[in-house]
Coordinates of C-alpha atoms in Angstrom, one line a residue:
Chain A
M1 CA -23.2 156.6 89.7
D2 CA -22.1 155.0 86.5
P3 CA -23.8 157.3 84.1
T4 CA -22.6 160.3 85.9
A5 CA -19.1 159.0 85.9
A6 CA -19.4 158.5 82.2
T7 CA -20.8 161.9 81.4
V8 CA -18.8 164.1 83.6
P9 CA -15.4 163.9 81.8
G10 CA -17.1 164.9 78.6
S11 CA -18.6 164.2 75.3
A12 CA -15.5 162.5 74.0
V13 CA -16.5 159.4 75.8
A14 CA -18.5 157.0 73.8
G15 CA -21.3 155.3 75.5
P16 CA -20.3 152.5 77.8
E17 CA -20.1 149.5 75.7
Q18 CA -20.7 146.1 77.1
E19 CA -18.0 143.7 76.5
D20 CA -18.9 141.7 79.5
P21 CA -22.5 142.1 80.0
G22 CA -22.5 140.1 83.1
L23 CA -20.0 142.3 85.0
D24 CA -20.7 145.8 86.1
T25 CA -17.2 146.2 87.2
L26 CA -15.7 145.6 83.8
Q27 CA -18.2 147.9 82.3
F28 CA -17.1 150.6 84.7
R29 CA -13.5 149.9 83.9
E30 CA -14.0 150.3 80.3
E31 CA -15.5 153.7 80.8
I32 CA -12.6 154.7 82.9
Q33 CA -10.2 153.5 80.3
R34 CA -11.8 155.6 77.7
L35 CA -11.5 158.5 80.0
M36 CA -7.9 157.9 80.1
T37 CA -7.3 158.3 76.5
V38 CA -8.7 161.8 76.5
P39 CA -6.1 163.8 78.4
P40 CA -2.8 162.0 77.8
E41 CA -0.7 164.2 80.0
N42 CA -2.7 163.3 83.0
A43 CA -2.6 159.7 82.2
S44 CA -1.0 158.7 85.4
S45 CA -3.7 160.5 87.3
F46 CA -6.3 158.6 85.5
T47 CA -4.7 155.3 86.3
A48 CA -4.8 156.4 89.9
L49 CA -8.5 157.0 89.4
L50 CA -9.0 153.5 88.3
E51 CA -8.0 152.3 91.7
L52 CA -10.9 154.0 93.4
P53 CA -14.5 153.3 93.3
P54 CA -16.5 155.8 91.3
T55 CA -17.3 158.2 94.1
Q56 CA -13.7 159.1 94.7
A57 CA -12.9 158.9 91.0
M58 CA -15.5 161.6 90.3
E59 CA -14.0 163.9 92.8
L60 CA -10.6 163.5 91.4
L61 CA -12.0 164.0 87.9
H62 CA -13.3 167.3 89.0
L63 CA -10.0 168.2 90.4
S64 CA -7.9 167.1 87.5
P65 CA -8.9 169.9 85.1
E66 CA -7.6 172.4 87.6
S67 CA -4.3 170.6 87.8
E68 CA -4.0 170.3 84.0
P69 CA -2.1 173.6 83.5
A70 CA 0.7 172.0 85.5
P71 CA 1.0 168.5 84.3
A72 CA 4.2 167.8 86.0
P73 CA 3.0 168.4 89.5
A74 CA -0.2 166.8 88.6
P75 CA 0.8 163.3 88.9
A76 CA 2.4 164.1 92.2
A77 CA -0.5 165.9 93.5
L78 CA -2.9 163.3 92.3
S79 CA -0.9 160.5 93.6
G80 CA -0.9 162.3 96.9
E81 CA -4.6 162.4 96.8
P82 CA -5.3 158.8 95.9
L83 CA -2.9 157.9 98.6
H84 CA -5.0 159.9 101.0
K85 CA -8.2 158.7 99.8
S86 CA -7.3 155.1 99.4
C87 CA -6.1 155.1 103.0
V88 CA -9.1 156.8 104.3
H89 CA -11.8 155.4 102.1
P90 CA -11.1 151.7 102.3
F91 CA -14.3 150.4 103.8
S92 CA -15.5 153.4 105.6
S93 CA -17.1 154.6 102.4
G94 CA -18.4 151.1 101.9
L95 CA -21.4 152.0 99.8
A96 CA -21.9 152.6 96.2
F97 CA -20.2 149.6 94.6
P98 CA -19.3 147.1 97.3
T99 CA -19.2 144.5 94.6
N100 CA -16.7 146.7 92.7
A101 CA -14.5 147.0 95.8
A102 CA -14.7 143.3 96.5
Q103 CA -13.8 142.3 93.0
I104 CA -11.1 144.9 92.8
E105 CA -9.7 143.4 96.0
R106 CA -9.7 139.9 94.6
A107 CA -8.1 141.1 91.4
A108 CA -5.5 142.9 93.4
K109 CA -4.9 139.8 95.5
F110 CA -3.9 137.8 92.5
P111 CA -0.2 138.1 92.5
I112 CA 0.4 137.8 88.8
F113 CA -2.3 140.0 87.6
G114 CA 0.0 142.9 87.4
G115 CA 1.0 142.7 83.8
E116 CA -2.2 141.7 82.2
R117 CA -4.9 144.1 83.2
S118 CA -7.6 144.9 85.6
P119 CA -8.6 148.3 86.9
E120 CA -5.4 148.9 88.7
T121 CA -3.5 147.6 85.7
G122 CA -0.3 148.8 84.3
P123 CA 1.7 151.6 85.7
V124 CA 0.1 153.2 88.5
P125 CA 1.3 155.9 90.9
S126 CA 3.0 153.6 93.3
N127 CA 1.9 155.4 96.4
S128 CA -1.7 154.7 95.7
G129 CA -1.0 151.3 94.4
A130 CA 1.0 150.2 97.4
N131 CA -1.5 151.6 99.8
V132 CA -4.4 150.1 98.1
E133 CA -2.7 146.8 98.2
K134 CA -1.9 147.2 101.8
V135 CA -5.5 148.1 102.5
K136 CA -6.8 145.2 100.5
S137 CA -4.5 142.7 102.0
E138 CA -6.1 143.2 105.4
P139 CA -9.4 141.7 104.8
A140 CA -10.4 138.7 102.7
E141 CA -7.1 137.1 101.9
S142 CA -8.7 133.9 101.5
D143 CA -10.7 135.0 98.6
S144 CA -7.8 135.3 96.3
N145 CA -7.3 131.8 95.3
P146 CA -10.8 130.5 94.5
N147 CA -11.5 133.6 92.4
S148 CA -8.2 133.7 90.7
S149 CA -9.0 131.5 87.8
Q150 CA -12.1 133.4 87.1
E151 CA -10.3 136.7 87.3
T152 CA -7.6 135.5 84.9
K153 CA -10.2 134.9 82.2
N154 CA -11.7 138.3 82.8
N155 CA -8.3 139.9 82.8
Q156 CA -7.3 138.3 79.6
R157 CA -10.3 139.3 77.8
A158 CA -10.0 142.9 78.8
S159 CA -6.2 142.8 78.4
L160 CA -6.7 142.8 74.6
K161 CA -8.3 146.2 74.8
R162 CA -5.9 147.2 77.5
K163 CA -3.0 146.9 75.1
D164 CA -4.4 149.8 73.0
R165 CA -3.7 152.2 75.8
E166 CA -0.7 154.3 75.7
K167 CA 2.2 153.8 78.1
K168 CA 2.2 156.1 81.0
V169 CA 4.8 158.6 82.0
K170 CA 8.0 156.6 82.1
V171 CA 9.8 158.4 84.7
S172 CA 7.1 158.1 87.3
T173 CA 6.7 154.4 86.5
K174 CA 10.3 153.7 87.0
K175 CA 10.1 155.5 90.3
N176 CA 7.0 153.6 91.1
K177 CA 8.5 150.3 90.4
T178 CA 11.2 150.7 93.0
E179 CA 8.7 152.1 95.5
V180 CA 6.3 149.4 94.8
K181 CA 9.0 146.9 95.3
E182 CA 10.1 148.4 98.6
D183 CA 6.6 148.5 99.9
A184 CA 5.9 145.0 98.6
E185 CA 8.6 143.7 100.9
K186 CA 6.7 144.7 103.9
I187 CA 3.5 142.8 103.1
P188 CA 3.1 139.1 102.6
Y189 CA 2.1 139.2 99.0
V190 CA 4.6 140.4 96.5
H191 CA 2.6 142.7 94.3
V192 CA 5.0 143.9 91.7
R193 CA 3.7 146.0 88.9
A194 CA 4.8 144.7 85.6
R195 CA 5.3 147.2 82.8
R196 CA 3.4 146.9 79.7
G197 CA 4.4 144.1 77.5
Q198 CA 6.6 142.4 80.1
A199 CA 6.3 138.8 81.3
T200 CA 4.9 138.3 84.7
D201 CA 5.9 134.8 85.7
S202 CA 7.6 134.5 89.0
H203 CA 11.0 134.0 87.4
S204 CA 11.0 137.2 85.5
L205 CA 9.6 139.0 88.4
A206 CA 12.4 137.9 90.6
E207 CA 14.9 138.8 87.9
R208 CA 13.4 142.1 87.4
A209 CA 13.6 142.8 91.2
R210 CA 17.2 141.8 91.1
R211 CA 18.0 144.0 88.1
E212 CA 16.4 146.9 90.0
K213 CA 18.6 146.3 92.9
I214 CA 21.6 146.2 90.8
N215 CA 20.6 149.4 89.0
A216 CA 20.1 151.1 92.3
R217 CA 23.6 150.1 93.4
M218 CA 25.0 151.3 90.2
K219 CA 23.5 154.7 90.7
L220 CA 25.1 154.9 94.1
L221 CA 28.4 154.0 92.6
Q222 CA 27.9 156.6 89.9
E223 CA 27.5 159.2 92.5
L224 CA 30.7 158.1 94.3
V225 CA 32.9 158.2 91.3
P226 CA 33.6 161.7 90.2
G227 CA 32.5 162.5 86.7
C228 CA 30.4 159.4 86.3
N229 CA 27.1 161.2 86.4
K230 CA 27.3 162.3 82.8
I231 CA 28.0 158.8 81.5
S232 CA 25.1 156.8 80.5
G233 CA 25.2 153.1 80.0
T234 CA 26.2 150.4 82.4
A235 CA 29.4 149.3 80.6
L236 CA 31.0 152.7 80.5
V237 CA 30.1 153.4 84.1
L238 CA 31.6 150.1 85.2
D239 CA 34.7 151.0 83.2
E240 CA 34.9 154.2 85.1
I241 CA 34.4 152.6 88.4
I242 CA 37.1 150.0 87.6
N243 CA 39.5 152.8 86.6
H244 CA 38.8 154.7 89.7
V245 CA 39.4 151.8 92.0
Q246 CA 42.6 150.9 90.2
S247 CA 43.8 154.5 90.4
L248 CA 43.1 154.5 94.2
Q249 CA 45.0 151.3 94.7
R250 CA 47.9 152.6 92.7
Q251 CA 47.9 155.8 94.8
V252 CA 48.1 153.7 98.0
E253 CA 50.9 151.8 96.5
F254 CA 52.7 154.9 95.5
L255 CA 52.2 156.5 98.9
S256 CA 53.4 153.4 100.7
M257 CA 56.5 153.5 98.6
R258 CA 57.1 157.1 99.6
L259 CA 56.6 156.2 103.2
A260 CA 59.1 153.3 102.8
T261 CA 61.8 155.5 101.2
V262 CA 61.5 158.2 103.8
D263 CA 64.5 158.3 106.1
P264 CA 63.8 157.0 109.6
R265 CA 65.5 160.0 111.1
I266 CA 67.4 159.9 114.3
D267 CA 65.0 162.4 115.8
S268 CA 62.1 160.4 114.6
N269 CA 60.7 161.4 117.9
L270 CA 58.7 163.6 115.7
D271 CA 56.9 160.6 114.4
H272 CA 56.4 159.3 117.9
L273 CA 55.1 162.6 118.9
L274 CA 52.6 162.6 116.1
A275 CA 51.7 159.1 116.8
T276 CA 51.1 159.8 120.4
E277 CA 49.4 163.1 119.6
S278 CA 46.9 161.4 117.3
L279 CA 46.4 158.5 119.7
S280 CA 45.8 160.7 122.6
L281 CA 43.6 163.0 120.7
M282 CA 41.5 160.1 119.6
Q283 CA 41.4 158.5 123.0
S284 CA 40.5 161.7 124.7
N285 CA 37.9 162.5 122.2
F286 CA 36.3 159.2 123.0
S287 CA 34.7 160.5 126.1
N288 CA 34.8 164.2 125.7
M289 CA 34.2 166.3 122.8
V290 CA 34.8 169.4 124.8
P291 CA 38.5 169.2 125.7
P292 CA 39.7 169.2 122.1
L293 CA 38.0 172.4 121.5
M294 CA 39.3 173.9 124.7
W295 CA 42.7 172.6 124.0
S296 CA 43.3 174.7 121.0
E297 CA 42.6 177.8 123.0
F298 CA 44.8 177.0 125.9
P299 CA 47.9 179.1 126.5
I300 CA 49.9 176.0 125.9
N301 CA 53.4 177.1 126.7
G302 CA 52.4 178.7 130.0
N303 CA 50.8 175.6 131.4
R304 CA 53.3 173.2 130.2
Q305 CA 55.2 172.6 133.3
Q306 CA 52.4 171.9 135.7
Y307 CA 50.5 169.8 133.3
Q308 CA 53.5 167.6 132.6
Q309 CA 54.0 166.8 136.2
Q310 CA 50.4 166.0 136.6
W311 CA 50.5 163.8 133.6
H312 CA 53.4 161.8 134.8
F313 CA 51.5 161.1 138.0
D314 CA 48.4 160.1 136.3
A315 CA 50.1 158.0 133.7
L316 CA 51.8 155.9 136.3
H317 CA 48.8 155.3 138.4
Q318 CA 45.8 155.3 136.1
P319 CA 46.1 153.1 133.1
G320 CA 42.4 153.6 132.2
W321 CA 42.2 155.2 128.8
G322 CA 38.6 156.0 128.9
R323 CA 38.5 157.9 132.2
E324 CA 37.8 161.6 132.1
E325 CA 40.5 162.7 134.5
D326 CA 43.1 161.0 132.4
N327 CA 41.8 162.7 129.3
H328 CA 42.0 166.2 130.7
T329 CA 45.5 165.7 131.7
F330 CA 46.5 163.8 128.6
V331 CA 45.3 166.3 126.1
T332 CA 47.1 169.4 127.3
P333 CA 50.6 168.1 127.8
E334 CA 50.5 166.4 124.5
A335 CA 49.5 169.7 122.9
S336 CA 52.4 171.4 124.7
L337 CA 54.7 168.7 123.5
I338 CA 53.8 169.2 120.0
S339 CA 54.3 172.9 120.1
C340 CA 57.9 172.5 121.2
N341 CA 59.9 170.3 118.9
S342 CA 63.1 170.9 120.8
S343 CA 62.0 169.0 123.8
A344 CA 63.3 165.7 122.5
N345 CA 64.1 164.4 125.9
S346 CA 60.7 165.0 127.4
A347 CA 59.2 163.6 124.3
S348 CA 61.0 160.3 124.7
L349 CA 60.0 160.2 128.3
H350 CA 56.4 160.8 127.4
T351 CA 56.4 158.3 124.6
G352 CA 57.8 155.8 127.0
H353 CA 54.9 156.4 129.3
V354 CA 52.5 156.2 126.5
K355 CA 53.9 152.9 125.5
T356 CA 53.4 151.5 128.9
E357 CA 49.8 152.6 128.7
L358 CA 49.4 150.9 125.4
Chain B
M1 CA 51.2 172.7 114.3
N2 CA 47.6 173.4 113.9
S3 CA 47.4 171.6 110.6
R4 CA 48.9 168.6 112.1
S5 CA 46.8 168.4 115.1
L6 CA 43.6 168.9 113.1
L7 CA 44.3 165.7 111.3
L8 CA 41.9 163.8 113.4
S9 CA 39.9 166.0 115.7
P10 CA 36.5 165.9 114.2
N11 CA 35.3 162.5 115.0
P12 CA 37.2 160.1 117.2
N13 CA 35.2 157.0 116.4
S14 CA 35.2 157.5 112.7
L15 CA 36.8 155.1 110.2
K16 CA 39.5 157.7 109.6
S17 CA 40.7 158.0 113.1
R18 CA 40.7 154.3 113.7
F19 CA 42.6 153.7 110.5
T20 CA 45.1 156.4 111.3
E21 CA 45.7 155.0 114.7
G22 CA 46.4 151.6 113.4
L23 CA 48.6 152.8 110.5
L24 CA 50.7 155.0 112.7
R25 CA 51.3 152.2 115.2
A26 CA 52.3 149.9 112.4
L27 CA 54.6 152.5 111.0
L28 CA 56.2 152.9 114.4
R29 CA 56.7 149.3 114.7
I30 CA 58.2 149.0 111.2
N31 CA 60.5 151.9 111.8
Q32 CA 61.7 150.3 115.0
H33 CA 62.4 147.0 113.4
H34 CA 64.1 148.3 110.3
H35 CA 65.8 151.2 111.8
Q36 CA 68.7 151.3 109.5
Q37 CA 68.3 153.5 106.6
P38 CA 67.0 151.5 103.7
R39 CA 69.7 151.8 101.1
S40 CA 69.4 148.7 98.9
S41 CA 66.4 148.4 96.7
R42 CA 65.7 145.0 98.2
E43 CA 65.2 146.6 101.6
I44 CA 63.1 149.3 100.2
R45 CA 60.9 146.8 98.5
K46 CA 60.5 144.9 101.7
R47 CA 59.6 147.9 103.7
H48 CA 57.3 148.9 100.9
R49 CA 55.5 145.6 101.1
L50 CA 55.3 145.8 104.8
I51 CA 53.9 149.3 104.8
K52 CA 51.4 148.4 102.1
T53 CA 50.2 145.4 104.1
A54 CA 50.1 147.6 107.2
A55 CA 47.9 150.1 105.4
Y56 CA 45.5 147.6 104.1
G57 CA 45.5 145.7 107.3
S58 CA 44.8 148.7 109.5
M59 CA 42.1 149.8 107.1
A60 CA 40.4 146.4 107.2
S61 CA 40.7 146.3 111.0
A62 CA 39.2 149.7 111.2
V63 CA 36.2 148.6 109.2
G64 CA 36.0 145.4 111.2
N65 CA 34.0 142.4 110.3
R66 CA 31.1 144.2 109.1
K67 CA 32.0 144.1 105.4
A68 CA 32.8 141.2 103.3
W69 CA 35.8 142.8 101.7
S70 CA 37.4 143.6 105.0
R71 CA 36.9 140.1 106.2
A72 CA 38.4 138.7 103.1
L73 CA 41.3 141.1 103.3
L74 CA 42.1 140.3 106.9
S75 CA 42.0 136.6 106.2
K76 CA 44.2 137.0 103.2
I77 CA 46.8 139.0 105.3
R78 CA 46.7 136.4 108.0
N79 CA 47.3 133.6 105.6
Q80 CA 50.1 135.5 104.0
A81 CA 51.7 136.1 107.3
R82 CA 51.3 132.5 108.5
S83 CA 52.5 130.9 105.3
G84 CA 55.3 133.5 105.0
A85 CA 56.5 133.1 108.5
V86 CA 56.4 129.4 108.6
L87 CA 58.0 128.9 105.2
R88 CA 60.6 131.5 105.9
R89 CA 61.7 129.8 109.1
S90 CA 61.7 126.3 107.7
L91 CA 63.4 127.0 104.4
G92 CA 65.7 129.8 105.4
S93 CA 67.1 131.4 102.4
S94 CA 65.4 129.4 99.6
T95 CA 63.0 132.2 98.9
R96 CA 62.2 131.0 95.5
L97 CA 60.4 128.0 96.9
L98 CA 58.7 130.3 99.2
S99 CA 57.3 132.5 96.6
M100 CA 56.2 129.5 94.5
K101 CA 54.4 128.0 97.4
K102 CA 52.6 131.3 98.1
R103 CA 51.6 131.5 94.5
I104 CA 50.2 128.0 94.5
C105 CA 48.2 128.6 97.6
H106 CA 46.9 131.8 96.1
L107 CA 45.8 130.0 92.9
Q108 CA 44.2 127.2 94.8
K109 CA 42.2 129.7 96.9
G110 CA 41.2 131.5 93.7
N111 CA 39.9 128.3 92.0
S112 CA 37.9 127.0 94.8
K113 CA 36.0 130.2 95.3
K114 CA 35.0 131.0 91.8
N115 CA 31.6 129.4 92.3
R116 CA 29.5 132.4 91.8
V117 CA 31.0 134.1 88.8
E118 CA 28.5 135.5 86.5
V119 CA 29.0 136.7 83.0
G120 CA 28.1 140.4 82.7
G121 CA 29.2 143.3 80.6
S122 CA 32.2 141.9 78.7
G123 CA 34.2 140.9 81.7
Q124 CA 34.0 144.2 83.6
V125 CA 32.3 142.6 86.5
D126 CA 35.1 140.0 86.6
K127 CA 37.6 142.8 86.6
L128 CA 35.8 144.4 89.5
R129 CA 35.8 141.1 91.3
R130 CA 39.5 140.8 91.0
L131 CA 40.0 144.4 92.3
V132 CA 37.9 144.2 95.3
P133 CA 39.2 141.8 98.0
G134 CA 36.9 138.9 98.4
G135 CA 35.1 139.7 95.2
Q136 CA 35.0 136.2 94.0
L137 CA 32.7 135.1 96.8
M138 CA 29.9 137.5 96.2
D139 CA 27.1 137.9 93.8
T140 CA 27.0 140.9 91.5
C141 CA 24.5 142.8 93.7
S142 CA 26.5 142.7 96.9
L143 CA 29.7 143.1 94.9
L144 CA 28.5 146.6 93.8
E145 CA 27.7 147.4 97.4
E146 CA 31.1 146.3 98.6
T147 CA 32.7 148.2 95.9
A148 CA 31.1 151.4 97.0
H149 CA 32.2 151.0 100.6
Y150 CA 35.7 149.9 99.5
M151 CA 36.1 152.9 97.3
K152 CA 35.1 155.2 100.2
C153 CA 37.7 153.5 102.4
L154 CA 40.3 153.7 99.8
T155 CA 39.8 157.4 99.4
T156 CA 40.1 157.8 103.2
Q157 CA 43.3 155.8 103.1
V158 CA 44.8 157.9 100.4
Q159 CA 43.9 161.1 102.3
V160 CA 45.4 159.9 105.5
M161 CA 48.6 158.6 104.0
T162 CA 49.1 161.8 102.0
R163 CA 48.9 163.7 105.2
I164 CA 51.3 161.4 106.9
V165 CA 53.8 161.8 104.0
E166 CA 53.4 165.6 104.2
I167 CA 54.1 165.5 107.9
Y168 CA 57.2 163.4 107.3
N169 CA 58.4 165.8 104.7
I170 CA 58.1 169.0 106.6
P171 CA 61.1 169.1 108.9

C-alpha cells in the first residue's frame, strides 16, 4: 500500500525518504506530508488525509482532484468525508496497517502532542479530528502513558520537518479550534489542537480556551449592539458596548423623569384601567392563548352589560387567577372597559374588584 | 385602543410582560402615595428616584435569580431600602448624615468585592464592570455574558417605558 500511496498523487513526490528507518508509520507520514505541499489550496483536505490509514487516504486522494475546481467547498466536503470514514472505519477496516492505527492512537492519546507534530498534527478539520479522537479514546486508553515518552521523541524529531509546512486555511482552523474545544469537553481527555508555533503546556492551553470563550462572547455582544459588526478590534468594540449600555441607562433615567413629571390626573382611572388591562391580559394569557385572539374580534360594546355582571359575580367568588372560567369572563369586560373611557364609575368599581383579587 | 391593548398580547410569560406588570403596579403605588401634583423640584426628584428604582427593581424581579446582575441589583435595592428606611426614621430630618452613611456603605461594599478585577484593554473592562450591576464580582468571561443579557433587558425596559409615557400623554 505504501508505494501506491506514494505514486498516485504524482511525480512531484520524491521517493519516500527514511528519516526513521525503524518506523513504518513515520515513513508513511513523511510521504503524506510531501503530498500536502503539492496542492496548497487543498491543504486542509490533506491534513484530513493524514488522519486515516492509507486505504482511506487513497480514496480521498482520488476524490480530491475532482473537488479541486471548487476549493472552498472542498475542505467542507472532505471534512465531511473523513468524518464519515473515521466514524465508520475505526476498527472495522482493521487490516492494512494495524500498527499504524495503533501508533496513531497512542500519539493521539498524548494530550500535549497537538502543537508538535504527528500525523494528525497541526490544524486539521475539526470534525474529523474530534471524531477520530472520540473513536480512539474508546479502546486502549491505558496505552497512552507508557508510550508517551517514546512518542515525544518521535514527534520532536519529525516536528523539525513539520515546521516547513505551510499554515493551513486560517478560517477553517479558527472554526475548528472552537469546535474541537467544544467536542473536547465531552470526552475525558482534552485534546486541543494547538496552532503552529504556539506553546502547548497546560497553562497556555487553558488560557487559550479562556480567550476563545471571551472572543465568542464578544462576538455575541457585537451582534447585539447595532453598528458594531463593522468595527474590528476588541478595544473599539468594547467602547461601543460601553457607550450603548450608558445610553440605554440614560434613556431609562430620562424616561423615568418623564414619568415622574407627568401629572397624576384626577381621572387617572385611565392608568388604573391600563394597569388592570395589562394585568388581566397577561393573567388570562397565562392559560389560554385563544381568548386574546377572540377578544379583539368581539363586538365589545354589545356584550358589555352581560359580561360585566358575570364578571362581578366571578370576581367575588373565584379568586383563582389561573382558572379558565375566570379568564373568559375577565378578558371581555376589561376590553369593553377600555373602549369606553367615559365609564369612570364602572372603572373604579372594577379596579376595586381587581385590587381585592390582587 | 388597539395600540394600547397590543402592548403585551404576544407572550404572557415573557420578560416584557412580567416587567410591565411589575412596573405598572409600582407606578400605581407611587401615584397613590404621592398623589399631589409634584410642583417642587425636590418632590420631582424624589418621585424620579422612586420610579427609577421601581423600573430597575421590577426588571430585576422579572429576570429573577437566574442572572448574577439581577441578583446584585435586587440586593442593592433591598439594602438601599433598608438603610434608607432605618436611617430616615432614626434621624428624621438630618438627611446629610443619611446620604453620607449611604455613601460609606456603598464604598465599603465596593472595596470588599473588588477581588477579581483584571486588567484588560485600558480600563474598558473596568468601566463595564461599573456599569453592569454586580460586575465587580464576576470574571471577564461571565461579565460579557451578563452584559449581553443586561443590554437586552435594558432595551426591553426602554421600549416598555416609552410606551407607557406615550399612553400617559395621549389624553
